[in-house]
CSV table of C-alpha atoms in Angstrom, one decimal:
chain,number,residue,atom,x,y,z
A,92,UNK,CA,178.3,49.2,12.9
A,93,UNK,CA,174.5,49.1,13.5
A,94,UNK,CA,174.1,50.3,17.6
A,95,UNK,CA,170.7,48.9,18.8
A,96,UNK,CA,168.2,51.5,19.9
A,97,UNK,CA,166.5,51.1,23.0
A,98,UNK,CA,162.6,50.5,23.3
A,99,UNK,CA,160.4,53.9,22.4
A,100,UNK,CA,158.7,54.9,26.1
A,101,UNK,CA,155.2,56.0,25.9
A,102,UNK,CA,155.0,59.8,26.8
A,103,UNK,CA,150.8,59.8,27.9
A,104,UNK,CA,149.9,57.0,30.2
A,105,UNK,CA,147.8,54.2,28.2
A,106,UNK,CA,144.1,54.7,28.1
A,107,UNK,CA,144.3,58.6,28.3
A,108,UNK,CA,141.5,60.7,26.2
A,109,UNK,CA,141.0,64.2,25.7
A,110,UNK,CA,138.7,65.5,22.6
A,111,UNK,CA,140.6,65.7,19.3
A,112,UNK,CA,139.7,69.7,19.1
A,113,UNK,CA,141.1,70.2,22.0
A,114,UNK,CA,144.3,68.6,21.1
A,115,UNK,CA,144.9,70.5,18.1
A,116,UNK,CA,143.6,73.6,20.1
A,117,UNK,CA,146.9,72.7,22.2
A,118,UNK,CA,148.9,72.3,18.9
A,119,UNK,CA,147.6,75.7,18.1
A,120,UNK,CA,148.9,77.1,21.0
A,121,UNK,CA,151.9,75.6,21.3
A,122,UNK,CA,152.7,77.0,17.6
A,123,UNK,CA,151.5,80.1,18.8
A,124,UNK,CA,154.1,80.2,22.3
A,125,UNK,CA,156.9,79.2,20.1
A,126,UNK,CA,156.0,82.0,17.6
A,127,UNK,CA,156.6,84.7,19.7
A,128,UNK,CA,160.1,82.9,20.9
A,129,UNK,CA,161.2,83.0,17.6
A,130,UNK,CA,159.8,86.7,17.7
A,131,UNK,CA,161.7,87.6,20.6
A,132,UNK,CA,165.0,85.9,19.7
A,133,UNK,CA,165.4,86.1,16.0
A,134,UNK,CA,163.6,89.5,15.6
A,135,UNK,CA,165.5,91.5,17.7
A,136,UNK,CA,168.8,91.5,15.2
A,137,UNK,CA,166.3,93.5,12.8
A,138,UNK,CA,167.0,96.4,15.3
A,139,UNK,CA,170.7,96.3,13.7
A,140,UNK,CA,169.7,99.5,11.2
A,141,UNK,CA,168.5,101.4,13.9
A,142,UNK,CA,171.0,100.7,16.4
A,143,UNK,CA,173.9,101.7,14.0
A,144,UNK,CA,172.1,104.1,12.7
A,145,UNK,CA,172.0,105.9,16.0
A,146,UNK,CA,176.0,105.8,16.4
A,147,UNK,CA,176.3,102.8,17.9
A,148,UNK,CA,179.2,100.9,16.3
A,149,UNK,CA,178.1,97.4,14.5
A,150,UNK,CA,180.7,94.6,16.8
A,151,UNK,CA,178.4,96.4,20.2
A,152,UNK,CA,175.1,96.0,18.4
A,153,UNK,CA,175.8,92.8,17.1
A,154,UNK,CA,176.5,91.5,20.7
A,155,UNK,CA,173.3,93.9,22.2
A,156,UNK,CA,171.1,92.1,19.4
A,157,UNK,CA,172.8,88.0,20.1
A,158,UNK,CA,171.7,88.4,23.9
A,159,UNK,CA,168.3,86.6,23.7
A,160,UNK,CA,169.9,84.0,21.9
A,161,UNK,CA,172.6,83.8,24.8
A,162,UNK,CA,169.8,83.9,27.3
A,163,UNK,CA,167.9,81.2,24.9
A,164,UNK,CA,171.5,79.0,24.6
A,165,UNK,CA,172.4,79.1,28.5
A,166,UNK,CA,168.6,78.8,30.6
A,167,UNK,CA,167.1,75.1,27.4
A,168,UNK,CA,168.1,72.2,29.5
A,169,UNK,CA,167.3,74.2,33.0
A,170,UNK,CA,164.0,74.4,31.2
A,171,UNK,CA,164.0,70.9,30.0
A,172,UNK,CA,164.5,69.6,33.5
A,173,UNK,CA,161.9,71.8,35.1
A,174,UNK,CA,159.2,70.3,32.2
A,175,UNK,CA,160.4,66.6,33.3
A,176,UNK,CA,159.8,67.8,36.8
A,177,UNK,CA,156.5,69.3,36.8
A,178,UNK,CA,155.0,69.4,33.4
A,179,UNK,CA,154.5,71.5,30.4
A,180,UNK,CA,152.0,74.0,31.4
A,181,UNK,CA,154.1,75.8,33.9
A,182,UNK,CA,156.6,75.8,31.3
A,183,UNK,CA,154.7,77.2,28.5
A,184,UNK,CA,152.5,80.2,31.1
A,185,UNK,CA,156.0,81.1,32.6
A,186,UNK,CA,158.5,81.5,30.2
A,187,UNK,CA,156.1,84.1,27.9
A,188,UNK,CA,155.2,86.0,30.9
A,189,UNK,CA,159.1,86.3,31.6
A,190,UNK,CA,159.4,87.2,27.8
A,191,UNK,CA,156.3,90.0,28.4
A,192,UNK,CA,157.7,91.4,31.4
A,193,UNK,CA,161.1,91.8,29.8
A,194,UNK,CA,159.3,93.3,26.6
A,195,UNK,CA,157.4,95.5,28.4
A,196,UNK,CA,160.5,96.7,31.3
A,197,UNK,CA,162.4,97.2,27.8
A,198,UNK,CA,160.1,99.7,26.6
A,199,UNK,CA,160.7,101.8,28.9
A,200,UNK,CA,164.3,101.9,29.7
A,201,UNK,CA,166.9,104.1,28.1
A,202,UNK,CA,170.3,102.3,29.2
A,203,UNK,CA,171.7,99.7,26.5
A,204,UNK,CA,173.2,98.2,29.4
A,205,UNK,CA,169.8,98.0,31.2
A,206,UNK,CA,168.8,96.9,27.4
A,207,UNK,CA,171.1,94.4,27.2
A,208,UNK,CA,170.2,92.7,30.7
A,209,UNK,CA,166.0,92.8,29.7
A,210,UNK,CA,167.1,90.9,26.1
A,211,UNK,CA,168.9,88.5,28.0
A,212,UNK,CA,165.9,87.5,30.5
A,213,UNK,CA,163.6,87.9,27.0
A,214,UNK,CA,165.7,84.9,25.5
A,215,UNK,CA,165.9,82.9,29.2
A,216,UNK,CA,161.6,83.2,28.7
A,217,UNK,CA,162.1,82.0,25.1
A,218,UNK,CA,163.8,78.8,25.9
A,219,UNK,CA,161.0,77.8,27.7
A,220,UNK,CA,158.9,76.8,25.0
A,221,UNK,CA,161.4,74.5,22.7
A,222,UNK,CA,161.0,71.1,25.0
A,223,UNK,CA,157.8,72.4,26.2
A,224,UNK,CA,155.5,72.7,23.1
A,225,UNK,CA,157.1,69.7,22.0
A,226,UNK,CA,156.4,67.6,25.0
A,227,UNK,CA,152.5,68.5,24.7
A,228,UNK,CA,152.3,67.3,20.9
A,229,UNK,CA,154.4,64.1,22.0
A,230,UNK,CA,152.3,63.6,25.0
A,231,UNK,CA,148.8,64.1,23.4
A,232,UNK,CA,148.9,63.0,19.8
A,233,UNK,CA,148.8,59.3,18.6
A,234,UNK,CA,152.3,58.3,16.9
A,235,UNK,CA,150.7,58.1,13.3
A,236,UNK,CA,149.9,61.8,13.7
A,237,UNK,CA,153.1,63.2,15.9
A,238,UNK,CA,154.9,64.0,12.9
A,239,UNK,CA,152.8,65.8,11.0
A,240,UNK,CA,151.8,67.2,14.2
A,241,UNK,CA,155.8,68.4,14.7
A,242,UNK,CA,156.2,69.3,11.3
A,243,UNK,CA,153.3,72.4,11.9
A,244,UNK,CA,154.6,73.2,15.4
A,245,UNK,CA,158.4,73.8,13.5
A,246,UNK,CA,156.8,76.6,11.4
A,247,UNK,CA,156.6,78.6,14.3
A,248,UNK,CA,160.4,79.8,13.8
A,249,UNK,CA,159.5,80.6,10.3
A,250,UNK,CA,156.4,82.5,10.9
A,251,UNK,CA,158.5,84.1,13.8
A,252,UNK,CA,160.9,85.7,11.7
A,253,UNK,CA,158.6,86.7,8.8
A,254,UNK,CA,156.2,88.4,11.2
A,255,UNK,CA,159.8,89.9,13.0
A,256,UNK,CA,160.6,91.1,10.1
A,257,UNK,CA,157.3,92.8,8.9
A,258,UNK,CA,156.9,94.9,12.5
A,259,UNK,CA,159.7,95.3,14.6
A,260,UNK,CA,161.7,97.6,12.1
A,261,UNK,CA,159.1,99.7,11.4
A,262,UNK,CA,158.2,100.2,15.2
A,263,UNK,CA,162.1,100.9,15.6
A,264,UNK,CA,162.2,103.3,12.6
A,265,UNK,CA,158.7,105.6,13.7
A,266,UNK,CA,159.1,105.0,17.8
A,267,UNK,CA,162.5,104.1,18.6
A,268,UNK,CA,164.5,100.8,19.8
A,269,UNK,CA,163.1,100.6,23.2
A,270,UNK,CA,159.5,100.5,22.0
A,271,UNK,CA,160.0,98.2,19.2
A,272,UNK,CA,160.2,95.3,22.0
A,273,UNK,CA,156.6,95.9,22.6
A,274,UNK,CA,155.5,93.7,19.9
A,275,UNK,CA,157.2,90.6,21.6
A,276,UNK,CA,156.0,91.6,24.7
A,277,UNK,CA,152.3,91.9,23.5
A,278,UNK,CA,152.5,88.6,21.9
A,279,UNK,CA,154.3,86.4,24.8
A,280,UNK,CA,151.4,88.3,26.7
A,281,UNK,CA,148.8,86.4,24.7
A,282,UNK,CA,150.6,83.7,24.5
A,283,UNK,CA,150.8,83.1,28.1
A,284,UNK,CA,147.1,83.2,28.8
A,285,UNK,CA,146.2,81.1,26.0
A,286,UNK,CA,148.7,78.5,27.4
A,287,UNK,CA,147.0,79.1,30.9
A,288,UNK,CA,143.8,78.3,29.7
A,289,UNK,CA,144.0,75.8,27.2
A,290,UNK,CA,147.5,73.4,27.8
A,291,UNK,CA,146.6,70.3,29.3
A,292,UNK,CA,149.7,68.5,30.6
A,293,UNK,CA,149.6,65.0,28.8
A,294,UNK,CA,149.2,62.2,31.8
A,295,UNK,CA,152.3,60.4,32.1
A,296,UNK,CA,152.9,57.0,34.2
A,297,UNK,CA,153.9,57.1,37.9
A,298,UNK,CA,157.4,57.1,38.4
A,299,UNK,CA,156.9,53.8,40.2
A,300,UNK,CA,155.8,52.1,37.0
A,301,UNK,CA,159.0,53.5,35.3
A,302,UNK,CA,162.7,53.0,35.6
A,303,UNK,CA,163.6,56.5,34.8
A,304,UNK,CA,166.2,55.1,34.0
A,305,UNK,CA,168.9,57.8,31.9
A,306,UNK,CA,168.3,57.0,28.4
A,307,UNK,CA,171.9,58.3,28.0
A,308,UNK,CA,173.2,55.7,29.3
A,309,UNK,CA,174.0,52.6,27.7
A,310,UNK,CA,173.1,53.1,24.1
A,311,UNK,CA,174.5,55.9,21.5
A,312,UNK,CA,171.0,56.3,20.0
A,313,UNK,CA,170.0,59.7,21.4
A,314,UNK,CA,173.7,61.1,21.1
A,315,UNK,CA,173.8,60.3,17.3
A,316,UNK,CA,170.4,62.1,16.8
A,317,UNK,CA,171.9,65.0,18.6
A,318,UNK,CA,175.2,64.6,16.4
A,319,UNK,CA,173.3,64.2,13.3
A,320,UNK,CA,171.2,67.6,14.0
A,321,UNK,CA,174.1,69.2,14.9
A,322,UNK,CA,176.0,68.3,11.6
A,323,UNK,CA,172.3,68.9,9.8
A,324,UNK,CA,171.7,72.4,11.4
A,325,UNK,CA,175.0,73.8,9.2
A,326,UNK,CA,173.6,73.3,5.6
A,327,UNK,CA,170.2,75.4,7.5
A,328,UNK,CA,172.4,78.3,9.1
A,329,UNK,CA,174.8,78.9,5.8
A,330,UNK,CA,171.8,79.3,3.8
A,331,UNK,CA,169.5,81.0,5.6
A,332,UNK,CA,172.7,83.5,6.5
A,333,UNK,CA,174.5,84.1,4.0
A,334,UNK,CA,171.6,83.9,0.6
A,335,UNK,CA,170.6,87.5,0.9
A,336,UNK,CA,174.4,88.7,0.9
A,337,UNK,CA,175.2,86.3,-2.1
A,338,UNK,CA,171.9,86.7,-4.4
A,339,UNK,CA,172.9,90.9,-4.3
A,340,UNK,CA,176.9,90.8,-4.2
A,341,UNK,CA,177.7,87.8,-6.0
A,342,UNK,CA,174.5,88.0,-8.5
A,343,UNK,CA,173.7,91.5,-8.9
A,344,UNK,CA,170.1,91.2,-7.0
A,345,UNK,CA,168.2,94.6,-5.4
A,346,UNK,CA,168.0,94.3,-2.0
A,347,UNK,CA,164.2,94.0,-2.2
A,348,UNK,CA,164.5,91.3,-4.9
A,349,UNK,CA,166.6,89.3,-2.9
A,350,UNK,CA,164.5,90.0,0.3
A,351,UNK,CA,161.3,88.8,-1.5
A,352,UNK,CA,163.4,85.8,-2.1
A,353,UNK,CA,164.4,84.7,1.0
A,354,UNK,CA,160.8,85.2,2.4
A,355,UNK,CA,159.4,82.8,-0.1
A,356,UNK,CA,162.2,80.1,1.0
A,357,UNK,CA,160.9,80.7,4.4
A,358,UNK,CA,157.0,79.5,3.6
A,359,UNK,CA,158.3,77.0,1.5
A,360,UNK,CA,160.4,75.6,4.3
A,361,UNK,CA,157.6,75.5,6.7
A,362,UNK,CA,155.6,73.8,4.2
A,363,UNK,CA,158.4,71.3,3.8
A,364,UNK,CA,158.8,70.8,7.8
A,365,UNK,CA,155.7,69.4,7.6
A,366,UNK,CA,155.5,67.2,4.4
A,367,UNK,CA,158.8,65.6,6.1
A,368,UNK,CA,156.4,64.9,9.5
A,369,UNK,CA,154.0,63.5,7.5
A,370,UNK,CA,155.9,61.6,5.6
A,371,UNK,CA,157.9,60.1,8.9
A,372,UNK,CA,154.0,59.5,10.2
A,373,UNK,CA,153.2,56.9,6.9
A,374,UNK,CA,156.2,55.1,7.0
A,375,UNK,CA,156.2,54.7,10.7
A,376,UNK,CA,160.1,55.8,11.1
A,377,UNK,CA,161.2,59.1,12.3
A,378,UNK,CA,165.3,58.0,11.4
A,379,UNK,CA,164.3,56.7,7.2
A,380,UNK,CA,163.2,60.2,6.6
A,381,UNK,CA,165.6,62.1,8.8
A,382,UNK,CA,168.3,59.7,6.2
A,383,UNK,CA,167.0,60.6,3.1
A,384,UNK,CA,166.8,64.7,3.8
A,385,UNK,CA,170.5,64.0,5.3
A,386,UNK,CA,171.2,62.5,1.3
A,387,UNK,CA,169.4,65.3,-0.2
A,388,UNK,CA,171.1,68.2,1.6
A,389,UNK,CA,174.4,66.6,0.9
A,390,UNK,CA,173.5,66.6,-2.9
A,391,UNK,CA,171.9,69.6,-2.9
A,392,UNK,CA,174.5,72.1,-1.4
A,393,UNK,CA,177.3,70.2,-3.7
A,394,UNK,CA,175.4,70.8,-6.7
A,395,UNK,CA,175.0,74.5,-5.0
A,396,UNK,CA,178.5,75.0,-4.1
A,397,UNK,CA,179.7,73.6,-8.3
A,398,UNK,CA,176.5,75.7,-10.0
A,399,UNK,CA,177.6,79.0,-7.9
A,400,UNK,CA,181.1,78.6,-8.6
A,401,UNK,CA,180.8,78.0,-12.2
A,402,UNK,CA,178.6,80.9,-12.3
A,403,UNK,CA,175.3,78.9,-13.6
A,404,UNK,CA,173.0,80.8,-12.1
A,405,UNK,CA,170.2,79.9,-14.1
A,406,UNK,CA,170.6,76.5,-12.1
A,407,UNK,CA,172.1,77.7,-8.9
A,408,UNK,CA,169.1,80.3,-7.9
A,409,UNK,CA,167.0,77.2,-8.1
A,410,UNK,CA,169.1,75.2,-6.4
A,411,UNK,CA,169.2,77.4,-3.8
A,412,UNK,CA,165.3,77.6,-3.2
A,413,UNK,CA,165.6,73.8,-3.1
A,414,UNK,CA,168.6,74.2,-0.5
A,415,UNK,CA,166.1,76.2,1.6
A,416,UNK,CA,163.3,73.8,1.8
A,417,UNK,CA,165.4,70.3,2.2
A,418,UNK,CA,168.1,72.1,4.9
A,419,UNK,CA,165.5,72.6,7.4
A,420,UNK,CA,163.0,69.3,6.9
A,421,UNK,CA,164.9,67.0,9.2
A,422,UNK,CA,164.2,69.8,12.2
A,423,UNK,CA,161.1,68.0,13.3
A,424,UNK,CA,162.1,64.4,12.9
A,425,UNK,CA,164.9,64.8,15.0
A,426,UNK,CA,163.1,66.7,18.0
A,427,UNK,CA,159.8,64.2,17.7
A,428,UNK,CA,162.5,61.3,17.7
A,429,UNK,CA,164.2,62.6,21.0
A,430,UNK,CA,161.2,63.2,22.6
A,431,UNK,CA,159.8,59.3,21.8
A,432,UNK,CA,162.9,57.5,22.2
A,433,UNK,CA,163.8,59.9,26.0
A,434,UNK,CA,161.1,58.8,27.5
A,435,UNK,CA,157.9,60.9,29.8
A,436,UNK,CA,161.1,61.7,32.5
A,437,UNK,CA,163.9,63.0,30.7
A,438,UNK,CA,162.7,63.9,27.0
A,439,UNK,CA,162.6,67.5,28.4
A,440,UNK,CA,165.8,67.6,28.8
A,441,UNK,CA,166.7,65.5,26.3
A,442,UNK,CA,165.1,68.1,24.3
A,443,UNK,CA,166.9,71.1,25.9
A,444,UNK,CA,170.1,69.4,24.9
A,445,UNK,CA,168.9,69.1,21.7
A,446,UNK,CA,168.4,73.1,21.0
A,447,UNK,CA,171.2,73.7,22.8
A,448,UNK,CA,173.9,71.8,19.9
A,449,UNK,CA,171.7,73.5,17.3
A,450,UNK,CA,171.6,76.8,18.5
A,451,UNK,CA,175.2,77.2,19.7
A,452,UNK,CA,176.4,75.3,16.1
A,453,UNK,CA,173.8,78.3,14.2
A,454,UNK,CA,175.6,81.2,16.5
A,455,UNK,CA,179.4,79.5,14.8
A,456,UNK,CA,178.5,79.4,11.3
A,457,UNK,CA,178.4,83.5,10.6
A,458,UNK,CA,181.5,83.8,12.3
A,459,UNK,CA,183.4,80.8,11.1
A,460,UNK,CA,181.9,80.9,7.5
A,461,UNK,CA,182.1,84.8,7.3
A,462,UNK,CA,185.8,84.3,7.8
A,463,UNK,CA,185.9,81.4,5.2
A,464,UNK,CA,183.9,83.4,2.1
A,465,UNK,CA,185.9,86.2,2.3
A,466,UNK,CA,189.1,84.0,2.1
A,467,UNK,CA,187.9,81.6,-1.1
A,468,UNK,CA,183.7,82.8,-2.0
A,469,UNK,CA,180.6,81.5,-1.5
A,470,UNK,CA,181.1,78.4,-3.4
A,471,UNK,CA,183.6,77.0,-0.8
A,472,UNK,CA,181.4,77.3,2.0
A,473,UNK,CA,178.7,75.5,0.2
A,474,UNK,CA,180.5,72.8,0.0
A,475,UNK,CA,182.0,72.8,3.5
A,476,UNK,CA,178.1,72.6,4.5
A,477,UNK,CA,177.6,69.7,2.2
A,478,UNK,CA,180.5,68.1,3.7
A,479,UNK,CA,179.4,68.3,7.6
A,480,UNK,CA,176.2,66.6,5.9
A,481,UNK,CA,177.6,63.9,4.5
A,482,UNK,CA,179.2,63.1,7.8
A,483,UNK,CA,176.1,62.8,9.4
A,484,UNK,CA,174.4,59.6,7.2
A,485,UNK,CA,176.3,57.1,8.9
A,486,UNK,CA,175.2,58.5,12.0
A,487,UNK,CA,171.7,58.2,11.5
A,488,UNK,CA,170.4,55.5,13.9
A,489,UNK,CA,169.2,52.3,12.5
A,490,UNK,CA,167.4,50.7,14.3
A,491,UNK,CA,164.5,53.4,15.0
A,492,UNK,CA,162.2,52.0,12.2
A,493,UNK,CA,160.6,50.0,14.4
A,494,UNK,CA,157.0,50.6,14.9
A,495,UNK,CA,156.7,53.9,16.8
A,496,UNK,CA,155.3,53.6,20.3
């Protein structure tokens, strides 16, 4: 059954204005902030061969390198509620300077415990920027232009990773672990002062012209766009986990060859994060999109999951670069959908909540599908992801193709 969703809030009060350079100057820095988060928290596992390779066994590096994403997981919706509080700015200058200093303290230390402690705080920075850099392109850009506007603040995570990858490993290799943290620290550094000088916290009505009413209560709208992300986000985290592993074991691939591979899904996915905001921005509906990429994921991993296990390859290896672009392209429509539907007073942490199912669901899949492929292969897990898809279509709210507010 249909469940009625409630009326979109404006974020920016009516009759704001700031200059439209200036609000893709903010874009540009809110790209930027969450670029070095996904620096911070998805780079440090490329420490792994240096870590082992200095004696240290892989189960304690593997927990050394997941606590950013700890920090990250536990410290969202704290950071949510402090944005719906007092804005984004704060938000976006404190967490990278927490992310520098913890960078910079790391550099120096030679304890792993101490270590461990500094990549925690790194990841409680990193959180900050999620809700906040979302809340700015909510608050600031008109709703025929959020979308694409969301869809080219989601490439940060890619462009995190691919410039993770391309530094932090060789700073580990030439200069140690410690040092290697530098490069975060640098960036958040940056980050922070470009934040400082160039956010502008979107005006937002006076609490006296609002309810502020929870948005939680009373209708399942925002819950189902949490449970569909949720569902969503496993199709994302089995592919971009587990395709380098199965491209060289289960194909034959070099390392390199399969690398190159994986970067190229990674730009293509950006690219596809934003065609999907763009697309949501034309047809006025975050939730028709978000419906259709839920269809194609489900299809797309099946046909993965049949292609891979009948040993196709000519049509699984493109199947997979397909997988890569269409498992990540609802990201976006679901956070710029929270953010309208929440409201200017609890989107923040309607947001936090948001990153929180995600990230914790991403931090299962290794684990829980690990255990599954060496029981049955790869093809079973592909279509266990296609599966927890096609759960989430009926979930998919409705009535959201209203006109956006």
């Amino acid at each position: 059954m249909a469940h009625s969703s409630p009326t979109a809030v404006p974020i920016a009060a009516p009759g704001a204005q700031i200059s439209p350079a200036h609000r893709w100057l903010m874009l540009a820095f809110g790209v930027f902030a969450q670029t070095t988060s996904a620096i911070f928290v998805h780079g440090v596992p490329f420490l792994l061969p240096a870590l082992t390779a200095g004696g240290m066994s892989l189960p304690t590096a593997g927990l050394l390198v997941a606590m950013p994403t700890i920090g990250l997981c536990c410290t969202l919706i704290a950071w949510g509620y402090l944005v719906d509080r007092v804005g984004e700015r704060i938000a976006l200058v404190a967490g990278p300077l927490i992310m520098c200093a913890a960078g910079a303290a790391a550099a120096f230390t030679t304890s792993y415990p101490a270590l461990g402690v500094l990549l925690f705080l790194g990841g409680v920075g990193a959180a900050s920027t999620n809700g906040a850099s979302g809340r700015v392109i909510v608050g600031w850009f008109p709703p025929d232009r959020r979308g694409l506007a969301m869809g080219i603040r989601q490439t940060g995570q890619p462009l995190g990773v691919g410039i993770a990858a391309m530094s932090i490993p060789l700073v580990a290799d030439r200069f140690g672990v410690a040092p290697a943290l530098t490069v975060p620290a640098i960036l958040a550094g940056l980050a922070a002062v470009c934040c400082l000088l160039g956010i502008v916290d979107p005006p937002r009505p006076a609490r006296a012209q609002s309810s502020g009413a929870n948005p939680y209560r009373g209708s399942s709208t925002l819950w189902r766009i949490h449970g569909v992300s949720i569902l969503l986000v496993v199709p994302q985290a089995t592919v971009w986990t587990f395709a380098l592993l199965w491209l060289h074991r289960d194909l034959g691939w070099s390392l390199a060859g399969a690398g190159a591979l994986v970067t190229g899904t990674q730009i293509l996915g950006a690219l596809g994060r934003i065609g999907a905001g763009a697309w949501s921005d034309r047809v006025g509906s975050r939730m028709v999109p978000l419906r259709q990429v839920a269809v194609a994921a489900v299809a797309t991993m099946a046909l993965l999951g049949l292609t891979s296990w009948t040993h196709w390859w000519w049509a699984a290896v493109p199947l997979l670069v397909v997988a890569s672009v269409v498992t990540v392209s609802d990201n976006g429509l679901a956070f710029t959908a929270i953010a309208e539907r929440a409201g200017p007073f609890w989107s923040g942490r309607g947001l936090g909540i948001q990153n929180t199912g995600q990230n914790l669901t991403v931090a299962a899949v290794p684990p829980v599908f690990g255990a599954l492929i060496t029981a049955t292969g790869f093809p079973a897990v592909y279509l266990a992801a296609a599966a927890l898809a096609a759960v989430a279509i009926p979930l998919v709210p409705v009535a959201s193709e209203k006109p956006l507010e």
